[in-house]
Coordinates of C-alpha atoms and ligand atoms in Angstrom, one line a residue:
X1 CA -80.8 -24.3 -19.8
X2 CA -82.3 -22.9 -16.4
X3 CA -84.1 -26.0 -14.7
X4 CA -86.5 -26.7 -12.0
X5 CA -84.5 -27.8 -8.7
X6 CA -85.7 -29.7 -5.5
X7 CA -86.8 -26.4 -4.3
X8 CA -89.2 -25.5 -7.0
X9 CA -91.4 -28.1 -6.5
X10 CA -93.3 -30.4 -3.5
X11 CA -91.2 -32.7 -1.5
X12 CA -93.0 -32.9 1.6
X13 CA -94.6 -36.2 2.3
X14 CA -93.9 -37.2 -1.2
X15 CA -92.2 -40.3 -2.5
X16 CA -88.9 -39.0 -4.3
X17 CA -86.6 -41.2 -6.6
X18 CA -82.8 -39.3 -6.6
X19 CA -80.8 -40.7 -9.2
X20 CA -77.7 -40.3 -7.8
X21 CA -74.0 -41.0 -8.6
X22 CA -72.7 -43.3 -6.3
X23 CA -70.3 -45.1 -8.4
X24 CA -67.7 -45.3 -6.1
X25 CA -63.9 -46.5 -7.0
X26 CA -63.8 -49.5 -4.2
X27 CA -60.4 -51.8 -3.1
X28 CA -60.5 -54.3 -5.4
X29 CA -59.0 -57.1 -2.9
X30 CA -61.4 -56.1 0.2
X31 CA -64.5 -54.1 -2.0
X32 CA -64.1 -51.4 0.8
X33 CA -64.5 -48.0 -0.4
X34 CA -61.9 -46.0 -1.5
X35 CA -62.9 -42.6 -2.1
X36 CA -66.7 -41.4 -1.1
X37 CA -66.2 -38.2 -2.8
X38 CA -69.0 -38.9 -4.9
X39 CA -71.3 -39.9 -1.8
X40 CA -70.6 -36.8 0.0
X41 CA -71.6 -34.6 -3.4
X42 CA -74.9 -36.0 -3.2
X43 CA -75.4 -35.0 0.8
X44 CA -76.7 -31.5 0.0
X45 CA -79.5 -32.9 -1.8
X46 CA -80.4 -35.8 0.3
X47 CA -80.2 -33.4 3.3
X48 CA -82.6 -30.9 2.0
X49 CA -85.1 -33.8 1.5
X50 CA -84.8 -35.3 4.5
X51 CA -84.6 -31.6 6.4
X52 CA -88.3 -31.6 4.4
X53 CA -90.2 -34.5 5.4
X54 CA -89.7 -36.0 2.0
X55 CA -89.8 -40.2 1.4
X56 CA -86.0 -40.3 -0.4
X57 CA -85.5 -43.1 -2.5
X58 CA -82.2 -43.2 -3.3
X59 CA -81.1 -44.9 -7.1
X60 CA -77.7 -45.6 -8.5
X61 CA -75.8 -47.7 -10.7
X62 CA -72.4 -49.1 -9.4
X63 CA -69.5 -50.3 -11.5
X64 CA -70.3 -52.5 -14.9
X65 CA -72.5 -55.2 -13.9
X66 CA -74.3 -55.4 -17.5
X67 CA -77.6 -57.1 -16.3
X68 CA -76.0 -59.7 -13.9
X69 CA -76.4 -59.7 -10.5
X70 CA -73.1 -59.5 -9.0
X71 CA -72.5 -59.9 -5.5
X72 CA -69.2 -57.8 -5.1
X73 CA -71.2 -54.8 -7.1
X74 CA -74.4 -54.9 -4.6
X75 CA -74.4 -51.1 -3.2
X76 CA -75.1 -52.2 0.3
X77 CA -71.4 -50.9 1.7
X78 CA -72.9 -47.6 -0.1
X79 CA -75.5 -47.8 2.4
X80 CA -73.5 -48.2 5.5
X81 CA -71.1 -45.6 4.3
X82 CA -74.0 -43.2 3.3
X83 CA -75.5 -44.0 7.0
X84 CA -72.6 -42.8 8.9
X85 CA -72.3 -39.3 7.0
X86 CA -76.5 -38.5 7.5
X87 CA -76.0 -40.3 10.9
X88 CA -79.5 -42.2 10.4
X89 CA -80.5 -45.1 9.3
X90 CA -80.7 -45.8 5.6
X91 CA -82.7 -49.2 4.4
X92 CA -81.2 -50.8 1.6
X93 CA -83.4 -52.9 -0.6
X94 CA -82.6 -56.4 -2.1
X95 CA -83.6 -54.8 -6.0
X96 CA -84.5 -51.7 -7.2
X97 CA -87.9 -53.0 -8.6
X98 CA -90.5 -55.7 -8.0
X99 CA -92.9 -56.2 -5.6
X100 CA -90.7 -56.2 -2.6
X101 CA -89.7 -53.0 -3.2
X102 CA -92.6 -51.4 -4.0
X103 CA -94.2 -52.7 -0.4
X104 CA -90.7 -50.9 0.9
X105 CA -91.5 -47.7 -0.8
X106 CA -95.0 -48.0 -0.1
X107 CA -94.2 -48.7 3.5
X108 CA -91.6 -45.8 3.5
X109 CA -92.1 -42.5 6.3
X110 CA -91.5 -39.0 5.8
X111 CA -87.7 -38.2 6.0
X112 CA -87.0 -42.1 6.1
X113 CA -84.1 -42.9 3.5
X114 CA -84.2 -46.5 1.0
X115 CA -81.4 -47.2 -0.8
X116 CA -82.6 -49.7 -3.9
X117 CA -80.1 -52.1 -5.2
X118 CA -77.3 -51.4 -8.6
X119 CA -79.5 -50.4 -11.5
X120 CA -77.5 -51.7 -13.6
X121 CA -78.0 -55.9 -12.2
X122 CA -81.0 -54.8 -14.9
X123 CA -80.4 -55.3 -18.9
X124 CA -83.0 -52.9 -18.9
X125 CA -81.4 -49.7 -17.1
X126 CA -78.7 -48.9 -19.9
X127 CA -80.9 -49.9 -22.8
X128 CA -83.8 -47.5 -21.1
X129 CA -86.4 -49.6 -21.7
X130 CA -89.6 -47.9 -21.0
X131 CA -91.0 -50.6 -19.1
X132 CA -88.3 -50.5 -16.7
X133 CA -88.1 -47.0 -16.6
X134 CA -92.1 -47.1 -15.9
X135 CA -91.5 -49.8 -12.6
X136 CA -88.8 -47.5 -11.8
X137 CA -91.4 -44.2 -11.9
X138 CA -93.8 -46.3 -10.0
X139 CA -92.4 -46.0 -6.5
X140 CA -92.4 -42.3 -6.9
X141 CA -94.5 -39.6 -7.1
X142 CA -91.4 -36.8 -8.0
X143 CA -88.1 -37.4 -9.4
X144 CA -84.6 -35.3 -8.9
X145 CA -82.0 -36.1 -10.9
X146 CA -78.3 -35.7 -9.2
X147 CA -76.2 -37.6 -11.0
X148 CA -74.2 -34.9 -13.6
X149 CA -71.8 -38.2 -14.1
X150 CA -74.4 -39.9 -15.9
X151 CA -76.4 -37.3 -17.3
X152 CA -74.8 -38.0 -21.2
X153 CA -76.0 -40.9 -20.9
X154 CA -80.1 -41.7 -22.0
X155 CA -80.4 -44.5 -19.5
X156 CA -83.7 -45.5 -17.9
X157 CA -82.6 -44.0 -14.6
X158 CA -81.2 -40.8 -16.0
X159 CA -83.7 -40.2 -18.9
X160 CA -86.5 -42.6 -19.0
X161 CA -88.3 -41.9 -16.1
X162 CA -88.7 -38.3 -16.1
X163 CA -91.7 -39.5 -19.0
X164 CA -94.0 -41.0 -15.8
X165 CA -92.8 -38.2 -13.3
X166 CA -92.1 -34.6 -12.4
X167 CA -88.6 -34.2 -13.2
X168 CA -86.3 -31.6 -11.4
X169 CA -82.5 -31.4 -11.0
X170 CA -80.9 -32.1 -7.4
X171 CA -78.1 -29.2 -6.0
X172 CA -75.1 -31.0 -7.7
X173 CA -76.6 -31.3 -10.9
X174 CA -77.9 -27.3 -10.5
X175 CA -74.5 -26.7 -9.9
X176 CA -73.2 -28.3 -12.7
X177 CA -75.5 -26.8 -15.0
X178 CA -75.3 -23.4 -13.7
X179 CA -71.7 -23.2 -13.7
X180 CA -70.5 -25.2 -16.8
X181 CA -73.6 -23.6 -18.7
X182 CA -73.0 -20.0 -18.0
X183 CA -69.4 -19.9 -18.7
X184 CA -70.5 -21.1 -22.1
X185 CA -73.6 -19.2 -22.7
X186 CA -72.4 -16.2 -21.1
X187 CA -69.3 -15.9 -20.0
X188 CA -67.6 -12.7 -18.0
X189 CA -64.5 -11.7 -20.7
X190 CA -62.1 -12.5 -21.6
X191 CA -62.9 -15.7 -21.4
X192 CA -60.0 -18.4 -22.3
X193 CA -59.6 -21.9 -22.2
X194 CA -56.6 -24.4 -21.7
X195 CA -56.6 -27.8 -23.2
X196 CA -54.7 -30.4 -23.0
X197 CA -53.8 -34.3 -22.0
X198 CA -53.0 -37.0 -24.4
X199 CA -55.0 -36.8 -27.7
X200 CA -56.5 -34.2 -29.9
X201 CA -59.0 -36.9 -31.5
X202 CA -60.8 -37.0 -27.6
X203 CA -60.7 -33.5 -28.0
X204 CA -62.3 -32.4 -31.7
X205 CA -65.6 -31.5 -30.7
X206 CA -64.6 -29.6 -27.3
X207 CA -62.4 -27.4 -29.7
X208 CA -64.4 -27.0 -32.7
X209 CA -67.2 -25.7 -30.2
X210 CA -64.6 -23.4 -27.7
X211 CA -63.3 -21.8 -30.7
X212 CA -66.2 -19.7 -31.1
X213 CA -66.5 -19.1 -27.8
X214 CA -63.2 -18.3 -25.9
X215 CA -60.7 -15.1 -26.3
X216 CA -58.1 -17.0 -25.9
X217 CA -57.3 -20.7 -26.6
X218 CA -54.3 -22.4 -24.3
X219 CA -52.8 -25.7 -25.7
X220 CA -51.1 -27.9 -23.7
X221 CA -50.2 -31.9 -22.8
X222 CA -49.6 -34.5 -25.5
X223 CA -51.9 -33.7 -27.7
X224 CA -49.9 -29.8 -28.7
X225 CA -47.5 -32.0 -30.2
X226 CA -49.7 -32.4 -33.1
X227 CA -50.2 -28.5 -33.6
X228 CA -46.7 -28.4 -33.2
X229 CA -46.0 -30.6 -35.8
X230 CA -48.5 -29.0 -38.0
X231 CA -46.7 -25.9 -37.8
X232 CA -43.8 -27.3 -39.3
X233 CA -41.8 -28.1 -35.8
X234 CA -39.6 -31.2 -35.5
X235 CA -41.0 -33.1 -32.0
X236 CA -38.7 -35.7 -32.0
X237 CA -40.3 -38.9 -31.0
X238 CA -43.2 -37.3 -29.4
X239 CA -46.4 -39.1 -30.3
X240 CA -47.8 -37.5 -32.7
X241 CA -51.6 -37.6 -34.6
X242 CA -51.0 -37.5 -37.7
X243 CA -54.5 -37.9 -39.6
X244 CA -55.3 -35.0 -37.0
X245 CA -52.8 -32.6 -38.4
X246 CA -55.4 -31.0 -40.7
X247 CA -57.9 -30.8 -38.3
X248 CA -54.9 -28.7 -35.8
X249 CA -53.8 -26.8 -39.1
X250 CA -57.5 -25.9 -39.6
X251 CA -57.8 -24.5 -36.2
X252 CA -54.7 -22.2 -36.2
X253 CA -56.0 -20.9 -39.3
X254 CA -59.9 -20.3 -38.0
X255 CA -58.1 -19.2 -34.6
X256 CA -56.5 -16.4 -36.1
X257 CA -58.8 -15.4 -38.7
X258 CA -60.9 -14.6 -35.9
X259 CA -58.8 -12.9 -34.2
X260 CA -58.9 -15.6 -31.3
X261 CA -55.4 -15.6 -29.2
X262 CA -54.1 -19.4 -29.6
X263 CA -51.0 -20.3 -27.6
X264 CA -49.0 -23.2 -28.2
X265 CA -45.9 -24.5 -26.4
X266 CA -42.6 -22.8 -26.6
X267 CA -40.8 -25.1 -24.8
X268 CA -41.2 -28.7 -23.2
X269 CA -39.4 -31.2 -20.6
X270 CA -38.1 -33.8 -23.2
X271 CA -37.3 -37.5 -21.9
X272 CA -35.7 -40.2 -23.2
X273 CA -38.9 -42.3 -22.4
X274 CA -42.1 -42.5 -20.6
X275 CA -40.9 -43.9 -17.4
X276 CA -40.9 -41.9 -13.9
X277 CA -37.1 -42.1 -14.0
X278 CA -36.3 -41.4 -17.2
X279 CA -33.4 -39.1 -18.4
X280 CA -34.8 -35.9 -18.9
X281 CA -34.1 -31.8 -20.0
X282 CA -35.7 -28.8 -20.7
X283 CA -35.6 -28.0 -24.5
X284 CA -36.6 -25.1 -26.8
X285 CA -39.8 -26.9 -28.6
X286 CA -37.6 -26.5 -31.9
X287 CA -35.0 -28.4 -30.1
X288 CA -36.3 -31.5 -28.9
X289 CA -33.6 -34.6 -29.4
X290 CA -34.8 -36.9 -32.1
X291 CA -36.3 -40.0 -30.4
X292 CA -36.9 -37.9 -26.8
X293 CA -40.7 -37.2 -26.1
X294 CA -41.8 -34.4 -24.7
X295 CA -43.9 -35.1 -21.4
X296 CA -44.5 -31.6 -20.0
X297 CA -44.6 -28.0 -20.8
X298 CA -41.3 -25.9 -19.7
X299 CA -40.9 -23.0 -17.4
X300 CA -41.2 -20.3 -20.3
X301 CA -44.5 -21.9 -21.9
X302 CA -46.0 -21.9 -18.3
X303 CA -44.8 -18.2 -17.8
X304 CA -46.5 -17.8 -20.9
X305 CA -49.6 -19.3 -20.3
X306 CA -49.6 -17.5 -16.9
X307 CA -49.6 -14.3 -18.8
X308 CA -52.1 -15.0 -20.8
X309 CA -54.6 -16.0 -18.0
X310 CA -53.7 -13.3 -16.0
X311 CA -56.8 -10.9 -17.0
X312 CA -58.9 -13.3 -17.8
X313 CA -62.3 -13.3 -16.0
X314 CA -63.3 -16.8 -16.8
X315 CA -61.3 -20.1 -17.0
X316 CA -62.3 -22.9 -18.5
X317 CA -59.0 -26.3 -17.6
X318 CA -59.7 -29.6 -19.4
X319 CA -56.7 -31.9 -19.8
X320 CA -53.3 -32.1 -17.8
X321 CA -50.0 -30.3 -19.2
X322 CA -47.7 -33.3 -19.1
X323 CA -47.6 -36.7 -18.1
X324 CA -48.4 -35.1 -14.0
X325 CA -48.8 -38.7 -13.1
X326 CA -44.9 -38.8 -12.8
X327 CA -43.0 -35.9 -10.5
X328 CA -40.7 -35.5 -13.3
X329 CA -43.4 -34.1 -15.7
X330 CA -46.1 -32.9 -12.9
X331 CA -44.6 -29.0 -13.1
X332 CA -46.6 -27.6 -15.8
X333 CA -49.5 -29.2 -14.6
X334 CA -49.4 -28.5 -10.7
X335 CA -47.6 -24.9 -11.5
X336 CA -50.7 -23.6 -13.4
X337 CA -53.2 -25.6 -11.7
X338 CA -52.1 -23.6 -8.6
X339 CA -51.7 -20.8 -10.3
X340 CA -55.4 -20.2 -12.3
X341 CA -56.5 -20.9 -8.5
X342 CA -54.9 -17.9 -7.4
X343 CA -57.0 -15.9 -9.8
X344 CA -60.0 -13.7 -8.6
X345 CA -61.7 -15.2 -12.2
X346 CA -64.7 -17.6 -12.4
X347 CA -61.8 -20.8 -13.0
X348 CA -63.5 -24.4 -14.0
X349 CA -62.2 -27.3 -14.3
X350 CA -63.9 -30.4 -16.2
X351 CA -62.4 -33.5 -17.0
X352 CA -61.4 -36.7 -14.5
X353 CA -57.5 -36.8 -14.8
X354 CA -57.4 -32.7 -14.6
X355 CA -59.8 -32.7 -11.7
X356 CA -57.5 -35.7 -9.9
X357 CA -54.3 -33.4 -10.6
X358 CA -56.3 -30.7 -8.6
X359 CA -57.6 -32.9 -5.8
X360 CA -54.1 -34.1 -5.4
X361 CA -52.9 -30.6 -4.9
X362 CA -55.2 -29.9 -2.3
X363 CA -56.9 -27.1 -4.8
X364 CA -61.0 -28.6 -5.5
X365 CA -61.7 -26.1 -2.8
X366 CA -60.5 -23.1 -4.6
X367 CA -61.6 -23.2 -7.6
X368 CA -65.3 -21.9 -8.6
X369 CA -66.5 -25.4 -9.8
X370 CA -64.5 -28.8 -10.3
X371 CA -67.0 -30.9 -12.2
X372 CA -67.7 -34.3 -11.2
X373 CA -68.7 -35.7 -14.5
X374 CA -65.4 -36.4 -16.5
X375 CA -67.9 -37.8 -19.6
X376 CA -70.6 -35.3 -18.8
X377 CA -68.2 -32.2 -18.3
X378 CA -66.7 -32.8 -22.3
X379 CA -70.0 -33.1 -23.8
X380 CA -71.7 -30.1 -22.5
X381 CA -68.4 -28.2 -23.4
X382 CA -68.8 -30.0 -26.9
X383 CA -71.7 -28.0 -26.9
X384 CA -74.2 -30.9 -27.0
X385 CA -77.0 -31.5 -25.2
X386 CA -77.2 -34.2 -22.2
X387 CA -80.5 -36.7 -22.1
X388 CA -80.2 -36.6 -18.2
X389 CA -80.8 -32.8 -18.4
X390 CA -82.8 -31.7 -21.4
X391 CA -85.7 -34.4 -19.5
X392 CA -85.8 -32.1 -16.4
X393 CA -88.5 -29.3 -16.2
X394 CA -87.8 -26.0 -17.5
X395 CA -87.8 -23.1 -15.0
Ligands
LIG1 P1 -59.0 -35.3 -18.6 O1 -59.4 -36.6 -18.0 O2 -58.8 -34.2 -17.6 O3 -60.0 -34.9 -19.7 P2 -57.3 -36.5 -20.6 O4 -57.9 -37.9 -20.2 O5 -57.6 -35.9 -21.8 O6 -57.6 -35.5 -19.4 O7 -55.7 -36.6 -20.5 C1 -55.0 -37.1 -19.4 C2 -53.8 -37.9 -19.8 O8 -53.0 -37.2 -20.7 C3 -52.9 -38.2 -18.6 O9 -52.9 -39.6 -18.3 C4 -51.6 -37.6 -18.9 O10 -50.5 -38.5 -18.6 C5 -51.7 -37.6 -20.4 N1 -50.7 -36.6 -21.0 C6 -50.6 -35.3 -20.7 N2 -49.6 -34.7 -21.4 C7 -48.9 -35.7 -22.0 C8 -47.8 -35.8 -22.9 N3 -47.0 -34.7 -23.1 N4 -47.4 -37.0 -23.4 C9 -48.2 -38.1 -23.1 N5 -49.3 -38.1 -22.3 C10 -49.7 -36.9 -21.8
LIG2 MG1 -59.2 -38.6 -18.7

């Protein structure tokens, strides 16, 4: 899955459509922007072709717009914001195709940056409709994909226009694929990985694939109440999948007949509801009170899990250990978030709500590689293969 990057191919000069991600959480009441997290990822690449005399045409969808011009949803704050961190100008387009465009484009100087307008104002973009795709190809003369977030997705931006152009990944993209695909193709052992969060059914595929893959599987969250169940434990009123208890049954069974170590809960903070103020107590999993639910792992399951992840030489974290959005039931969460980050391992992290939990610790930094594509992350670890990545040119 090795692919051509910015650097393997001729900027200079050049007209270059980015596909980026800047699909920004904004204030709903002023539409400032929140968080420009995912503006600042794309800087390395924008840099680089700026730093090389290319024409950057910057792309992006923003929020869900579906084919209607929206005024809140126009990316022209993106601009201004996007301005201040290159500290040059950046020209923001009233459309991201039509003639007025293309005379901006056209018009466009070397290291000069144009913003064109949400993608997604177009029907078109999400349906990838070729002819869209081929207006979108038409200002360019090389395309870089950067956008990991949207990269499962075969949009016209992400997929279809890599058919009219020279496709090659941008640096956050690279990264993506070079991390996330070499702990899965090749990964320094033992290799383990820790799932958890709120469902197993969001989390088949991930763990059908990982099972051949890992040394050791960690289970965690809401959803090892199901394997808990399906060994025969009484969860109290922890919500449980039941139509999924074959599937977890299934995967103890294939875990152990090949020799994989799966770890499971031994104990769990139990609450008498899901509020941030609930009544709550540390019980043996075996032990939970009838009714309680169990929100968070307890302090022998996280020494346990520490254990476990102590030799490991790669770690793969998708899917918070409890309900971390409440203090209460953050400390299985934050305790081994903090901890795998201690570890001199190669430690990922996919998945939004896990990579929030880290950025709220103050961690992203040290960890190898916090994926920015929650969507994007799960399906490469499903094992499948992204449209927004299998289009760009093979090294
Ligand atoms: P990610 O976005 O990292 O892939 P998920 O979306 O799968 O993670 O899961 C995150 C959600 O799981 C969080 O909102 C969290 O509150 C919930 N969760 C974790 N543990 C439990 C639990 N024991 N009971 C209920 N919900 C849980
Ligand atoms: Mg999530």
């Amino acid at each position: 899955m090795v692919k051509k990057t910015v650097e393997d191919i001729e900027v200079s000069n050049k007209r270059v459509l980015v596909r980026v991600d800047f699909n920004v959480p904004q204030d709903k009441s002023s539409g400032e922007i929140s968080d420009d997290a995912r503006i600042q990822a794309a800087l390395p690449t924008i840099q680089y072709l700026i730093d090389h005399q290319a024409k950057v045409i910057l792309c992006s969808h923003l929020g869900r717009p579906k084919g209607e011009i929206k005024e809140e949803l126009r990316l022209t704050r993106v601009g201004e914001r996007l301005s201040r961190l290159l500290n040059k100008p950046v020209k923001c387009a009233p459309d991201c195709i039509g003639p007025e465009v293309e005379k901006l484009a056209e018009e466009l100087k070397s290291s000069e940056v144009l913003l064109l307008e949400n993608l997604r104002f177009h029907a078109q973009e999400t349906k990838n409709d070729p002819e869209f795709a081929r207006s979108l190809a038409d200002l360019a003369e090389v395309y870089v994909n950067d956008a990991f977030g949207t990269a499962h997705r075969a949009h016209a931006s992400t997929a279809g226009v890599a058919e009219y152009l020279p496709a090659v990944s941008g640096f956050l993209m690279e990264k993506e694929i070079r991390f996330l695909g070499k702990a899965l193709a090749d990964p320094a052992r033992p290799f383990a990985m820790v799932v958890g969060g709120a469902k197993v059914a969001d989390k088949i595929a991930l763990l059908e694939n990982i099972i051949n893959k890992v040394d050791t599987l960690i289970i965690g969250g809401g959803m090892a109440n199901t394997f808990l169940k399906a060994q025969g434990n009484d969860v109290g009123g922890s919500k449980v999948e039941d139509e999924q208890l074959d599937f977890a049954r299934q995967l103890i069974e294939q875990a152990n007949t090949k020799g994989k170590n799966i770890l499971l809960p031994v104990d769990g903070v139990a609450a008498d509801k899901l509020e941030p103020d609930a009544k709550h107590q540390v019980v043996n999993i075996t032990e939970c009170p009838p009714e309680w639910l169990l929100l968070d792992i307890g302090p022998r399951t996280i020494e346990q899990f520490k254990q476990a992840l102590n030799p490991c030489k790669t770690i793969i974290w998708n899917g918070p250990m409890g309900v971390f959005e409440y203090s209460n039931f953050a400390e299985g969460t934050n305790t081994l978030a903090t901890f795998i980050a201690s570890l001199s391992a190669t430690t990922i992290v996919g998945g939004g709500d896990s990579a929030s939990a880290v950025k709220k610790l103050g961690l992203t930094d040290k960890f190898t590689h916090v994926s920015t594509g929650g969507g994007a992350s799960l399906e490469l670890l499903e094992g499948k293969t992204l449209p927004g990545i299998s289009v760009l040119l093979d090294k």
